[in-house]
Amino acid sequence: MESTRPVAWHTLEASEVLSRLDSRPEGLSEAEARRRLDRDGPNRLPEPKRPGILRVFAEQFRSPLIYVLLAATVVSAALGRWSDAAFVLVVLLVDATIGAVQSSKAEASAAALNKTLALVPTVLRDGRRQKPPVQTLVRGDVVLLEPGAAAPADLRLISSEQLRTDESLLTGESQAVDKTADHPAALDDAVADRFDMVFAGTTVLAGRGLGVVCEVGEGTELGRIARSLAAPGARPPLLLRMEAFSRRIAAATLAVVVLLAIGQALRGAPFADIFLLAVALAVSAIPEGLPVAITIALSVASARMARRGVVVRRLPAVEGLGSCTLIATDKTGTLTENRLTIKRVWLPDGSVLEVDGEGLDVTRPKPPASPEQGRALQALARAGVLANEAVLSIAQGGVEAAGDAVDVAFLVLGAKLSLHRDRLLPAAPLLSSLAYEPERGYCAGLHAAADEVRAEVKGAPEQVLAMCDGFDREAAEAAARALAAEGYRVLAVASGPVANHGKALAHDHLRGLRLLGLVGLIDPLRAEAPEAVVRCREAGVEVRMITGDHPDTARAIAAQLDPAHPPLRVVTGPELRRLEGEALDRAILEAEVYARVEPTQKRLIVETLQRHGHFVALTGDGVNDAPALQAAHVGVAMGARGADVARAAADLIIADDNFASIVNGIEEGRNAYDNIRKIVWLLISTAIAEILLFLLAIATGLPMPLTPVQILWLNLIHEGVQDAALALEGREPGLMRRPPRSPREPIFDRQMIEQCLLTGIYIGGVGFGLYWWLTGVAGYDAPAARNLLLAFLVLFDNAHVLNCRSERRSAFAVPWRANPILIASIAGSTALHVAAMYLPGLSQVLELQPIGPVEWLWTFGLASTVVAVAELYKRLRVPSLARAIARDKGGAGDGAPP
Ligand code: ADP
Ligand code: MG
C-alpha cells in the first residue's frame, strides 16, 4: 500500500480511483482479493471492548440482595461472630460468581445478536456477482448498490442511475441524498456534500450504482467516528414485569421482616440474632433469581431457535413469538421457492404455448407449430431479456444465475431460444432504464436501434397493457385472468419506438407500445409450507398472505397451500386505497389474502390488525418493508433474500427464508414461556413455604426453625442452580395444539396462584409440623431438630423441582433424559448437603450432624409426599382449568390429558 496518509478519494475521477486502486469495473479476481485481505486485514470496525470478567463481577455487587448480605457480614464480624461472617461472605462470593458467569454469558449472546446485523454485500469478483462475507471486502472491490442495501465500506461511485441514499447514520441528516458517479467533489467539501461517494453504513433508498471500495474498516468515515450500527437491545417486557414484581415482593418482605424483628426484640432476643434472622428471611422471600432465570430461559430459547434457522435479534421477540395470533407473510420466496420458470406464453394472436423445462434448464424446447408463432415468441423473449437486471452464465460446469428470480426466468427463456443479453446488447446499446421497483410494477430499458430508440418493457399486466395499443384488450385481460386463476404469476411484455430526445427514460415516454404477449410463471410451493400452515391452524395462529402479486394468482396459491380452507376473501391494495374509516378496518380484518399490495400499505395492514387485538408477526424483505417490520409485534426479515435495511429493522431473521421456520420459532417461544412459568412456580412456592414456616414458629413461640446461615444455604446454594436448570426443559406435548396465550395474560393466573399456594403451604405446613413434633413430642433439642428439618427441606425442594418440570403432565411422565442437567443438579444438591454434614468447618457453621439411615428414610418418605400432592392437583384440577381457558378463548383447547 502507498503512504498511510489518507487519499482524498472524493476529489478524483472514477477512472483515476480505479487505476490508483489497481482495479477494474468488472472487479478484482478472487485471488487478488485474498492477497489484499492478507495484506490489509479485515473490513471490520473496532469492536466495543466487552467488560472484563472482573468488571462484570464487580457489577454483581450493585444489587439490593448483596447489600443486605454485605451488611450482614459486617454486623456479624463487628459482633465477633467470625464463622458466621465468613460463611455469609462465602455465600455472597458464590452468589456473585454465579451472577457474573450468567451475565457474561448473556452479554456474549447479546454481542452475537448484534453480529447478525452483518451486511450481505453484492460484489463483482472475477466478473461475477458474489456475496462474500463483509469482513473480507478489500480496497479495489467493486460493490453493487441497489435499494435496501447498506454500503459495506466507503465507496467511490463508478456508475450510478438515479441513486439516492440515506446518510442519517453518518450526518444525522435524514433527507435522502442524490448520488452521482459523474463529478468529483471538491477537496474541502464536507462529508455530506461528497455526492460521488457512498459511505459505509449508509443505505440505498432508490436507484442503482456501482462503487469501488476505497476505504475499509477503521479507515471509513464510520470507523472514524466509531459509532456502532447495532440497535440498542430492548428489554423483554416479561423481564421488566418480573423485575417490578421482585421489587414489590422485596418491599413487602422488608415490612414483614421489620415487624418480626420488633416482635423478637420485644421478647428480648439479642440484637445480633434478630439482625441475621431478618437478613435470612429477606433472602428467602425475595425471588432474586427470577429475573436472571427468565433471561436464561429466553436465551436458551434463542439458542434453540438459532439451531432451527431463526436468528433472534431482540430477546423480547422470543416471548412475543409465543403469543403470536397471526402471521402476515410474503408469498414469493417464503411460501414458495422463488425459483420461477416461464411455463406458458400467450401471444396476441390468441394462441397459448407451453414451454418445457424447469428452473435453470436451458435445453431448446420444441418449436411452436407455426413460424409466425416462432417469431412472436422470439420477439417476446428478446424484450424480456433486454429489460432485465439479472445475470445468467452458462459454462461447462452448468448454469448459474444471479439477480431477481423473475428476471432470471426471462433470461432462461431467452437462452432456450439462443437469445443472450450480452450478445444482444452490442446491437442495441442501453441508453437509459427504469429499474424494477415493487411500487412501479414493471421495468423498462431504452435501447438504440438502427435509426430509432426503442423501449423494451416487462411487468404487471395492469401497468404494461396500459402502455400498449393496437391489440384486443379484452382478450388479453381475459388471458391474464385465466393464467392467474391457475396460480401462474403473470407478466406482460411490450416493446416499441419512443420519441425520446436524449433524455433519461421516464414513465410518460412509455405509450403506444406493441404488446408482445403474456407469460405465466410457475413458482413451486416450498415443500414444508403446506404442513406449516396446517400446524399454524392447529395452534390457533392465523396465516394471512400479503403479496404484490395478482389477486387471482395469490388466491390460487393460497388454495394450493391449504386445500381444506381456500381463502374466502381477497382484498387488493387499490381497493384498500379507496376505503377509509370503519370500512377500511373491516376490509383489512376480514381479508385472508392481501394482493397487489404496495410495501407502504403493509404498515397500515399490520397496525389495523394489531389495533383489533391481534398479535402480529410480519415477514418482510424489501427496503420499504422496514416501517412495517418495526410496527409489527414481531418483525421477521428474510436472511437470504432480505435487504440489509429490512434485517436491521427486524426482531428475527429467518436464515433460510422459509415460512416453516417461523412456525418453529413460535413453538420455541411457547416453550420458553412454559419454562418461565415452571421457574416461577418453583421460586414462589418455596418462598411461601419458608415464610410460612417462620410465621408459624413465631406465632407458636417455638425457637427459630432454621439459623440464618441455614436459610442462606438453602436459598442460595440449593435453589440457585435448580431454577436455572428448569429453563432447559423440553417441549410439552400438545404445545402446538393449544390456542395462543393472550399477550396480556398474567403469569400469575388462576392456576399459578393455586399451585404456588398449594405446594408452598404444604411444604411450609409439613415442615412446621415436623419441627413442632421433633421439639415438642419427640424431645429433640433445637439444633438436632433444625438439623433434621434442614435435611428434610433440601429433600422437599429437590422433590418439588420434579413437580415443576411440568404444569400439566405427571412428574413421572416427563422423561428424565429430557433434562439431564436438572437431574444432575438435584443429585448434586443432595450430595452436597450430605457432604456438608461430614465436612469439619462447614458442618460447624451450618450446625449440621450426620443423620442415620432410618432418619434419612422417613425424611425422604415425607418429602416425596409433595409429589403426590402436586400429582393430585394436576390430575383433578388442571384439566378443568384448561377447559375453562379454552372456553374463554373460544378456541380448541387441548382438553383433558389422557
Ligand atoms: P411478491 O409480493 O409476490 O414478491 P412483487 O411485489 O415482487 O410480489 O411483484 C409484484 C408484481 O410485480 C409481480 O406480480 C409482477 O407482475 C411484477 N414484477 C415482479 N418482479 C418483476 C421484475 N423483475 N420485472 C418486472 N416486473 C416484475
Ligand atoms: Mg418479490
Short mmCIF file of C-alpha atoms and ligand atoms in Angstrom, two decimals, residues 332 436 489 621 641, ligand 2:
data_model
loop_
_atom_site.label_atom_id
_atom_site.label_comp_id
_atom_site.label_asym_id
_atom_site.label_seq_id
_atom_site.Cartn_x
_atom_site.Cartn_y
_atom_site.Cartn_z
CA THR A 332 -42.78 -15.23 -3.03
CA TYR A 436 -37.87 -2.76 -11.34
CA ARG A 489 -47.56 -15.28 -11.82
CA ASP A 621 -37.62 -8.46 2.76
CA ARG A 641 -33.17 -12.56 0.25
MG MG B 2 -40.99 -10.02 -4.68
#
